């Protein structure tokens, strides 16, 4: 082997070794900045909620639990509305112990069953004379094809129709307690959604990822039409994208669960993911802001389909028909 060739090989090996060493070093140096970017915005409001009543659906885990924890710390009476009572009681007990706020109450709510939703609302209205903040947080994602107790496709039924009915049943109490806020947790995934009126329940064609996107678009459209109808009531309605969060939401997909674990460094923690929900619930500057969509505690871009007023109105009417309600 010639000296020149040997020298060339040594140079190549040296470069490879240098890259192998420098890349991890660069990553370590950049890691704090990457994490800061991934974490996104943070709610800076110091607003207190003493005397206020809040309902948070799906508050036994993930961003719902962190939202409930924050609002309890601010002094609110927090209703933890969940399907799994055992997990909800454990979460509520933890929040009470950490915040010192004993007004963290668990109530049964299964958004996949309209009977459960009506029972929750009936008991709530009988026991609570005020409601200042309703956070429609609970949701499902990437479910294999299945239906709710009422025959609705699961994503549509839980993520949209369940919260649509819950809001309808609690709206008078929100109006009586005004100023009040309704916060709908949507997703960036709404950009991939379409409202397929000819196949709302996915009977003709079903894709679990698209079904989630469609339901998140429904959240945005519901918020838009609800805000329009609530003008002048001092009840606001806003939607939000929490970010990509390390949570149980992807539990129905082995691949997504695996990816979430591998790339967990690039995902928000539940506390970070809850910041925009908290911001929409308490920020003083949003007192009169309604019908908007937020991400990282600031206004965000809505897809053209999420700004279609005619689709929003039609979805509203179809939702009322499916649920058997009349909502002017």
Tab-separated table of C-alpha atoms in Angstrom:
chain	number	residue	atom	x	y	z
A	1	UNK	CA	0.000	0.000	0.000
A	2	UNK	CA	1.431	3.364	-0.964
A	3	UNK	CA	2.106	6.015	1.631
A	4	UNK	CA	-0.328	8.367	-0.108
A	5	UNK	CA	-3.145	5.801	0.013
A	6	UNK	CA	-2.489	5.021	3.661
A	7	UNK	CA	-2.474	8.694	4.493
A	8	UNK	CA	-5.778	9.106	2.645
A	9	UNK	CA	-7.365	6.270	4.578
A	10	UNK	CA	-6.159	7.717	7.868
A	11	UNK	CA	-7.619	11.064	6.889
A	12	UNK	CA	-11.007	9.451	6.117
A	13	UNK	CA	-11.006	7.516	9.375
A	14	UNK	CA	-10.055	10.656	11.225
A	15	UNK	CA	-12.906	12.575	9.648
A	16	UNK	CA	-15.366	9.799	10.462
A	17	UNK	CA	-14.145	9.638	14.047
A	18	UNK	CA	-14.358	13.389	14.338
A	19	UNK	CA	-17.942	13.362	13.091
A	20	UNK	CA	-18.846	10.520	15.431
A	21	UNK	CA	-17.569	12.547	18.353
A	22	UNK	CA	-18.714	15.994	17.277
A	23	UNK	CA	-22.339	15.134	16.451
A	24	UNK	CA	-23.199	13.932	19.995
A	25	UNK	CA	-21.311	16.888	21.457
A	26	UNK	CA	-23.205	19.317	19.246
A	27	UNK	CA	-26.473	17.630	20.202
A	28	UNK	CA	-25.636	17.986	23.906
A	29	UNK	CA	-24.815	21.639	23.424
A	30	UNK	CA	-27.989	22.251	21.437
A	31	UNK	CA	-30.243	20.116	23.649
A	32	UNK	CA	-31.384	22.913	26.004
A	33	UNK	CA	-32.289	25.105	23.051
A	34	UNK	CA	-34.137	22.260	21.325
A	35	UNK	CA	-36.099	21.519	24.486
A	36	UNK	CA	-36.970	25.187	24.921
A	37	UNK	CA	-38.297	25.286	21.363
A	38	UNK	CA	-40.241	22.033	21.776
A	39	UNK	CA	-41.750	23.241	25.070
A	40	UNK	CA	-43.436	26.115	23.262
A	41	UNK	CA	-45.288	28.965	24.922
A	42	UNK	CA	-46.080	29.210	28.600
A	43	UNK	CA	-49.091	30.823	30.230
A	44	UNK	CA	-47.810	33.872	32.120
A	45	UNK	CA	-51.124	34.843	33.699
A	46	UNK	CA	-51.231	35.023	37.496
A	47	UNK	CA	-55.037	35.237	37.563
A	48	UNK	CA	-56.687	33.710	40.615
A	49	UNK	CA	-59.875	31.675	40.319
A	50	UNK	CA	-61.217	31.744	43.871
A	51	UNK	CA	-64.965	31.213	43.804
A	52	UNK	CA	-64.927	30.000	40.199
A	53	UNK	CA	-66.259	26.619	39.069
A	54	UNK	CA	-64.470	24.711	36.313
A	55	UNK	CA	-65.263	21.484	34.473
A	56	UNK	CA	-62.382	19.661	32.777
A	57	UNK	CA	-63.200	16.516	30.798
A	58	UNK	CA	-60.576	13.770	30.684
A	59	UNK	CA	-58.710	15.275	33.627
A	60	UNK	CA	-57.407	12.008	35.050
A	61	UNK	CA	-54.259	11.955	32.914
A	62	UNK	CA	-52.109	13.921	30.460
A	63	UNK	CA	-52.783	17.563	29.687
A	64	UNK	CA	-56.241	17.377	31.244
A	65	UNK	CA	-54.763	16.440	34.596
A	66	UNK	CA	-52.145	19.194	34.362
A	67	UNK	CA	-54.828	21.708	33.411
A	68	UNK	CA	-56.934	20.679	36.403
A	69	UNK	CA	-53.889	20.895	38.677
A	70	UNK	CA	-53.090	24.437	37.558
A	71	UNK	CA	-56.659	25.685	37.901
A	72	UNK	CA	-56.969	24.086	41.331
A	73	UNK	CA	-53.759	25.838	42.355
A	74	UNK	CA	-55.399	29.109	41.314
A	75	UNK	CA	-58.245	28.425	43.743
A	76	UNK	CA	-60.995	27.122	41.469
A	77	UNK	CA	-63.497	24.435	42.346
A	78	UNK	CA	-62.523	21.850	39.737
A	79	UNK	CA	-64.836	19.121	38.489
A	80	UNK	CA	-62.792	16.217	37.139
A	81	UNK	CA	-65.166	14.668	34.597
A	82	UNK	CA	-63.948	11.221	33.532
A	83	UNK	CA	-65.023	7.768	32.421
A	84	UNK	CA	-62.484	5.890	34.590
A	85	UNK	CA	-63.491	6.787	38.152
A	86	UNK	CA	-60.594	4.920	39.759
A	87	UNK	CA	-57.962	6.849	37.789
A	88	UNK	CA	-59.905	10.066	38.272
A	89	UNK	CA	-60.022	9.632	42.060
A	90	UNK	CA	-56.276	8.957	42.128
A	91	UNK	CA	-55.606	12.085	40.048
A	92	UNK	CA	-57.944	14.232	42.164
A	93	UNK	CA	-56.357	12.972	45.389
A	94	UNK	CA	-52.908	13.841	44.052
A	95	UNK	CA	-54.040	17.328	43.013
A	96	UNK	CA	-55.720	17.996	46.364
A	97	UNK	CA	-52.606	16.943	48.253
A	98	UNK	CA	-50.258	18.991	46.079
A	99	UNK	CA	-52.316	22.196	45.846
A	100	UNK	CA	-54.048	22.144	49.218
A	101	UNK	CA	-57.311	22.772	47.379
A	102	UNK	CA	-59.905	20.296	48.627
A	103	UNK	CA	-62.453	21.456	46.045
A	104	UNK	CA	-61.349	18.972	43.389
A	105	UNK	CA	-64.375	16.801	42.726
A	106	UNK	CA	-64.692	13.655	40.611
A	107	UNK	CA	-67.806	13.004	38.551
A	108	UNK	CA	-68.550	10.172	36.137
A	109	UNK	CA	-68.676	11.146	32.450
A	110	UNK	CA	-68.460	8.791	29.491
A	111	UNK	CA	-68.410	10.854	26.302
A	112	UNK	CA	-69.034	7.712	24.243
A	113	UNK	CA	-72.518	7.402	25.761
A	114	UNK	CA	-75.095	10.200	25.519
A	115	UNK	CA	-76.984	8.707	28.480
A	116	UNK	CA	-73.885	9.193	30.651
A	117	UNK	CA	-73.462	12.755	29.351
A	118	UNK	CA	-77.054	13.620	30.219
A	119	UNK	CA	-76.737	12.035	33.677
A	120	UNK	CA	-73.540	14.009	34.330
A	121	UNK	CA	-75.193	17.271	33.279
A	122	UNK	CA	-78.320	16.574	35.340
A	123	UNK	CA	-76.296	15.917	38.502
A	124	UNK	CA	-73.983	18.862	37.862
A	125	UNK	CA	-76.857	21.299	37.395
A	126	UNK	CA	-78.531	20.015	40.552
A	127	UNK	CA	-75.380	20.409	42.651
A	128	UNK	CA	-73.539	23.372	41.143
A	129	UNK	CA	-75.149	26.783	40.861
A	130	UNK	CA	-72.367	28.286	38.736
A	131	UNK	CA	-70.040	27.302	35.910
A	132	UNK	CA	-67.385	29.734	34.737
A	133	UNK	CA	-65.049	27.602	32.615
A	134	UNK	CA	-65.802	24.479	30.569
A	135	UNK	CA	-62.730	22.782	29.116
A	136	UNK	CA	-63.621	20.129	26.560
A	137	UNK	CA	-60.324	18.290	26.770
A	138	UNK	CA	-61.013	14.538	26.610
A	139	UNK	CA	-60.459	12.703	23.367
A	140	UNK	CA	-59.534	9.512	21.558
A	141	UNK	CA	-57.001	9.001	18.779
A	142	UNK	CA	-56.163	6.298	16.241
A	143	UNK	CA	-58.895	3.928	17.394
A	144	UNK	CA	-59.595	0.798	15.346
A	145	UNK	CA	-63.028	1.132	13.806
A	146	UNK	CA	-65.596	1.120	16.571
A	147	UNK	CA	-68.799	2.867	17.553
A	148	UNK	CA	-70.105	4.643	20.618
A	149	UNK	CA	-73.077	3.415	22.626
A	150	UNK	CA	-75.285	5.487	20.310
A	151	UNK	CA	-73.782	4.146	17.088
A	152	UNK	CA	-71.508	7.073	16.214
A	153	UNK	CA	-68.013	6.465	14.844
A	154	UNK	CA	-65.776	6.659	17.917
A	155	UNK	CA	-63.627	9.683	17.004
A	156	UNK	CA	-66.601	11.725	15.856
A	157	UNK	CA	-68.727	10.555	18.764
A	158	UNK	CA	-66.276	11.269	21.572
A	159	UNK	CA	-64.196	14.148	20.245
A	160	UNK	CA	-67.018	16.137	18.670
A	161	UNK	CA	-70.563	14.948	19.376
A	162	UNK	CA	-69.950	14.132	23.052
A	163	UNK	CA	-68.591	17.595	23.787
A	164	UNK	CA	-71.220	19.199	21.551
A	165	UNK	CA	-73.972	17.654	23.677
A	166	UNK	CA	-72.207	18.412	26.962
A	167	UNK	CA	-71.801	22.068	26.010
A	168	UNK	CA	-75.450	22.268	24.977
A	169	UNK	CA	-76.609	20.864	28.321
A	170	UNK	CA	-74.393	23.181	30.398
A	171	UNK	CA	-74.713	26.339	28.323
A	172	UNK	CA	-77.491	28.002	30.320
A	173	UNK	CA	-75.442	27.666	33.500
A	174	UNK	CA	-72.451	29.209	31.710
A	175	UNK	CA	-74.611	32.133	30.562
A	176	UNK	CA	-75.975	32.624	34.077
A	177	UNK	CA	-72.397	32.694	35.413
A	178	UNK	CA	-71.000	35.028	32.728
A	179	UNK	CA	-68.378	36.138	32.053
A	180	UNK	CA	-67.573	32.526	31.234
A	181	UNK	CA	-65.358	30.600	28.842
A	182	UNK	CA	-65.577	27.452	26.746
A	183	UNK	CA	-62.233	25.948	25.703
A	184	UNK	CA	-62.149	23.219	23.061
A	185	UNK	CA	-58.966	21.190	22.695
A	186	UNK	CA	-58.477	20.566	18.977
A	187	UNK	CA	-55.226	19.816	17.151
A	188	UNK	CA	-52.923	20.829	14.327
A	189	UNK	CA	-54.257	17.622	12.784
A	190	UNK	CA	-57.387	19.550	11.809
A	191	UNK	CA	-55.419	20.651	8.732
A	192	UNK	CA	-55.741	17.087	7.417
A	193	UNK	CA	-59.441	16.827	8.178
A	194	UNK	CA	-62.541	17.162	6.033
A	195	UNK	CA	-66.186	16.953	7.045
A	196	UNK	CA	-67.436	14.066	4.912
A	197	UNK	CA	-71.187	14.531	5.305
A	198	UNK	CA	-71.837	11.611	2.949
A	199	UNK	CA	-69.891	9.250	5.244
A	200	UNK	CA	-69.636	10.844	8.698
A	201	UNK	CA	-69.362	7.491	10.464
A	202	UNK	CA	-66.752	5.988	8.146
A	203	UNK	CA	-68.979	3.149	6.968
A	204	UNK	CA	-67.845	3.443	3.340
A	205	UNK	CA	-64.187	4.225	3.960
A	206	UNK	CA	-62.343	4.285	7.272
A	207	UNK	CA	-58.809	5.370	8.124
A	208	UNK	CA	-58.061	5.788	11.815
A	209	UNK	CA	-55.611	8.664	11.279
A	210	UNK	CA	-57.986	10.588	9.036
A	211	UNK	CA	-60.897	9.898	11.377
A	212	UNK	CA	-58.965	11.700	14.112
A	213	UNK	CA	-58.189	14.607	11.762
A	214	UNK	CA	-61.850	14.894	10.755
A	215	UNK	CA	-62.943	15.041	14.409
A	216	UNK	CA	-60.377	17.731	15.204
A	217	UNK	CA	-61.630	19.814	12.285
A	218	UNK	CA	-65.113	19.374	13.725
A	219	UNK	CA	-63.817	20.881	16.997
A	220	UNK	CA	-62.586	23.979	15.150
A	221	UNK	CA	-65.813	24.391	13.189
A	222	UNK	CA	-67.937	23.860	16.307
A	223	UNK	CA	-65.943	26.547	18.111
A	224	UNK	CA	-66.367	28.963	15.223
A	225	UNK	CA	-70.145	28.548	14.968
A	226	UNK	CA	-70.615	28.457	18.746
A	227	UNK	CA	-68.739	31.747	19.138
A	228	UNK	CA	-70.924	33.340	16.469
A	229	UNK	CA	-74.091	32.214	18.225
A	230	UNK	CA	-72.859	33.380	21.643
A	231	UNK	CA	-72.125	36.960	20.619
A	232	UNK	CA	-73.413	39.359	23.248
A	233	UNK	CA	-73.714	36.730	26.012
A	234	UNK	CA	-70.281	37.311	27.598
A	235	UNK	CA	-69.555	33.609	27.075
A	236	UNK	CA	-66.545	33.068	24.830
A	237	UNK	CA	-65.475	29.966	22.916
A	238	UNK	CA	-61.958	29.285	21.655
A	239	UNK	CA	-60.101	26.255	20.315
A	240	UNK	CA	-56.460	25.258	20.587
A	241	UNK	CA	-53.657	22.950	19.543
A	242	UNK	CA	-51.764	21.663	22.609
A	243	UNK	CA	-48.742	20.456	20.637
A	244	UNK	CA	-47.331	16.951	20.270
A	245	UNK	CA	-47.440	15.674	23.830
A	246	UNK	CA	-46.098	12.609	25.621
A	247	UNK	CA	-49.411	11.146	26.739
A	248	UNK	CA	-51.645	8.078	26.594
A	249	UNK	CA	-53.530	9.448	23.591
A	250	UNK	CA	-51.582	7.253	21.137
A	251	UNK	CA	-52.205	4.046	23.109
A	252	UNK	CA	-54.369	2.541	20.340
A	253	UNK	CA	-51.428	2.491	17.903
A	254	UNK	CA	-48.411	0.261	18.576
A	255	UNK	CA	-46.352	2.123	15.953
A	256	UNK	CA	-47.165	5.582	17.363
A	257	UNK	CA	-46.537	4.405	20.916
A	258	UNK	CA	-43.138	3.099	19.813
A	259	UNK	CA	-42.303	6.321	17.948
A	260	UNK	CA	-43.450	8.447	20.874
A	261	UNK	CA	-40.988	6.603	23.137
A	262	UNK	CA	-38.082	6.937	20.691
A	263	UNK	CA	-38.646	10.626	20.018
A	264	UNK	CA	-39.898	11.577	23.470
A	265	UNK	CA	-37.165	14.223	23.733
A	266	UNK	CA	-38.881	16.124	20.924
A	267	UNK	CA	-42.349	15.942	22.483
A	268	UNK	CA	-43.925	18.218	25.034
A	269	UNK	CA	-44.472	17.034	28.580
A	270	UNK	CA	-48.105	17.022	29.730
A	271	UNK	CA	-47.397	20.199	31.729
A	272	UNK	CA	-46.030	21.916	28.637
A	273	UNK	CA	-48.934	20.658	26.545
A	274	UNK	CA	-51.438	22.062	29.042
A	275	UNK	CA	-50.150	25.628	28.818
A	276	UNK	CA	-52.349	26.766	25.947
A	277	UNK	CA	-55.464	25.243	27.545
A	278	UNK	CA	-54.659	27.148	30.730
A	279	UNK	CA	-53.950	30.311	28.757
A	280	UNK	CA	-57.324	30.138	26.999
A	281	UNK	CA	-59.027	29.531	30.350
A	282	UNK	CA	-57.487	32.318	32.435
A	283	UNK	CA	-55.569	34.929	30.406
A	284	UNK	CA	-57.012	38.364	31.131
A	285	UNK	CA	-56.303	39.587	27.596
A	286	UNK	CA	-58.743	36.973	26.243
A	287	UNK	CA	-61.732	38.251	28.214
A	288	UNK	CA	-63.564	39.315	25.062
A	289	UNK	CA	-61.724	37.167	22.494
A	290	UNK	CA	-63.877	34.470	20.939
A	291	UNK	CA	-63.988	32.152	17.944
A	292	UNK	CA	-60.205	31.967	17.708
A	293	UNK	CA	-57.660	29.150	17.499
A	294	UNK	CA	-54.461	29.145	19.573
A	295	UNK	CA	-51.174	27.291	19.757
A	296	UNK	CA	-48.272	27.943	22.126
A	297	UNK	CA	-50.353	30.610	23.886
A	298	UNK	CA	-50.796	32.733	20.787
A	299	UNK	CA	-53.162	32.906	17.801
A	300	UNK	CA	-52.429	30.246	15.181
A	301	UNK	CA	-53.282	29.588	11.561
A	302	UNK	CA	-56.539	27.781	10.834
A	303	UNK	CA	-56.920	25.662	7.707
A	304	UNK	CA	-59.244	26.955	4.968
A	305	UNK	CA	-61.663	24.124	5.828
A	306	UNK	CA	-61.684	25.338	9.442
A	307	UNK	CA	-62.796	28.793	8.260
A	308	UNK	CA	-65.706	27.609	6.153
A	309	UNK	CA	-68.801	29.156	7.759
A	310	UNK	CA	-71.247	27.213	5.604
A	311	UNK	CA	-69.666	23.890	6.590
A	312	UNK	CA	-69.698	25.007	10.237
A	313	UNK	CA	-73.428	25.762	10.075
A	314	UNK	CA	-74.218	22.506	8.295
A	315	UNK	CA	-72.155	20.490	10.803
A	316	UNK	CA	-74.034	22.224	13.618
A	317	UNK	CA	-77.410	21.250	12.169
A	318	UNK	CA	-76.337	17.678	11.405
A	319	UNK	CA	-74.929	17.318	14.937
A	320	UNK	CA	-78.230	18.457	16.418
A	321	UNK	CA	-80.091	15.925	14.274
A	322	UNK	CA	-77.794	13.071	15.292
A	323	UNK	CA	-78.179	13.949	18.970
A	324	UNK	CA	-81.906	14.641	18.805
A	325	UNK	CA	-81.627	18.174	20.193
A	326	UNK	CA	-82.853	21.592	19.091
A	327	UNK	CA	-80.196	24.267	19.591
A	328	UNK	CA	-80.935	27.709	18.138
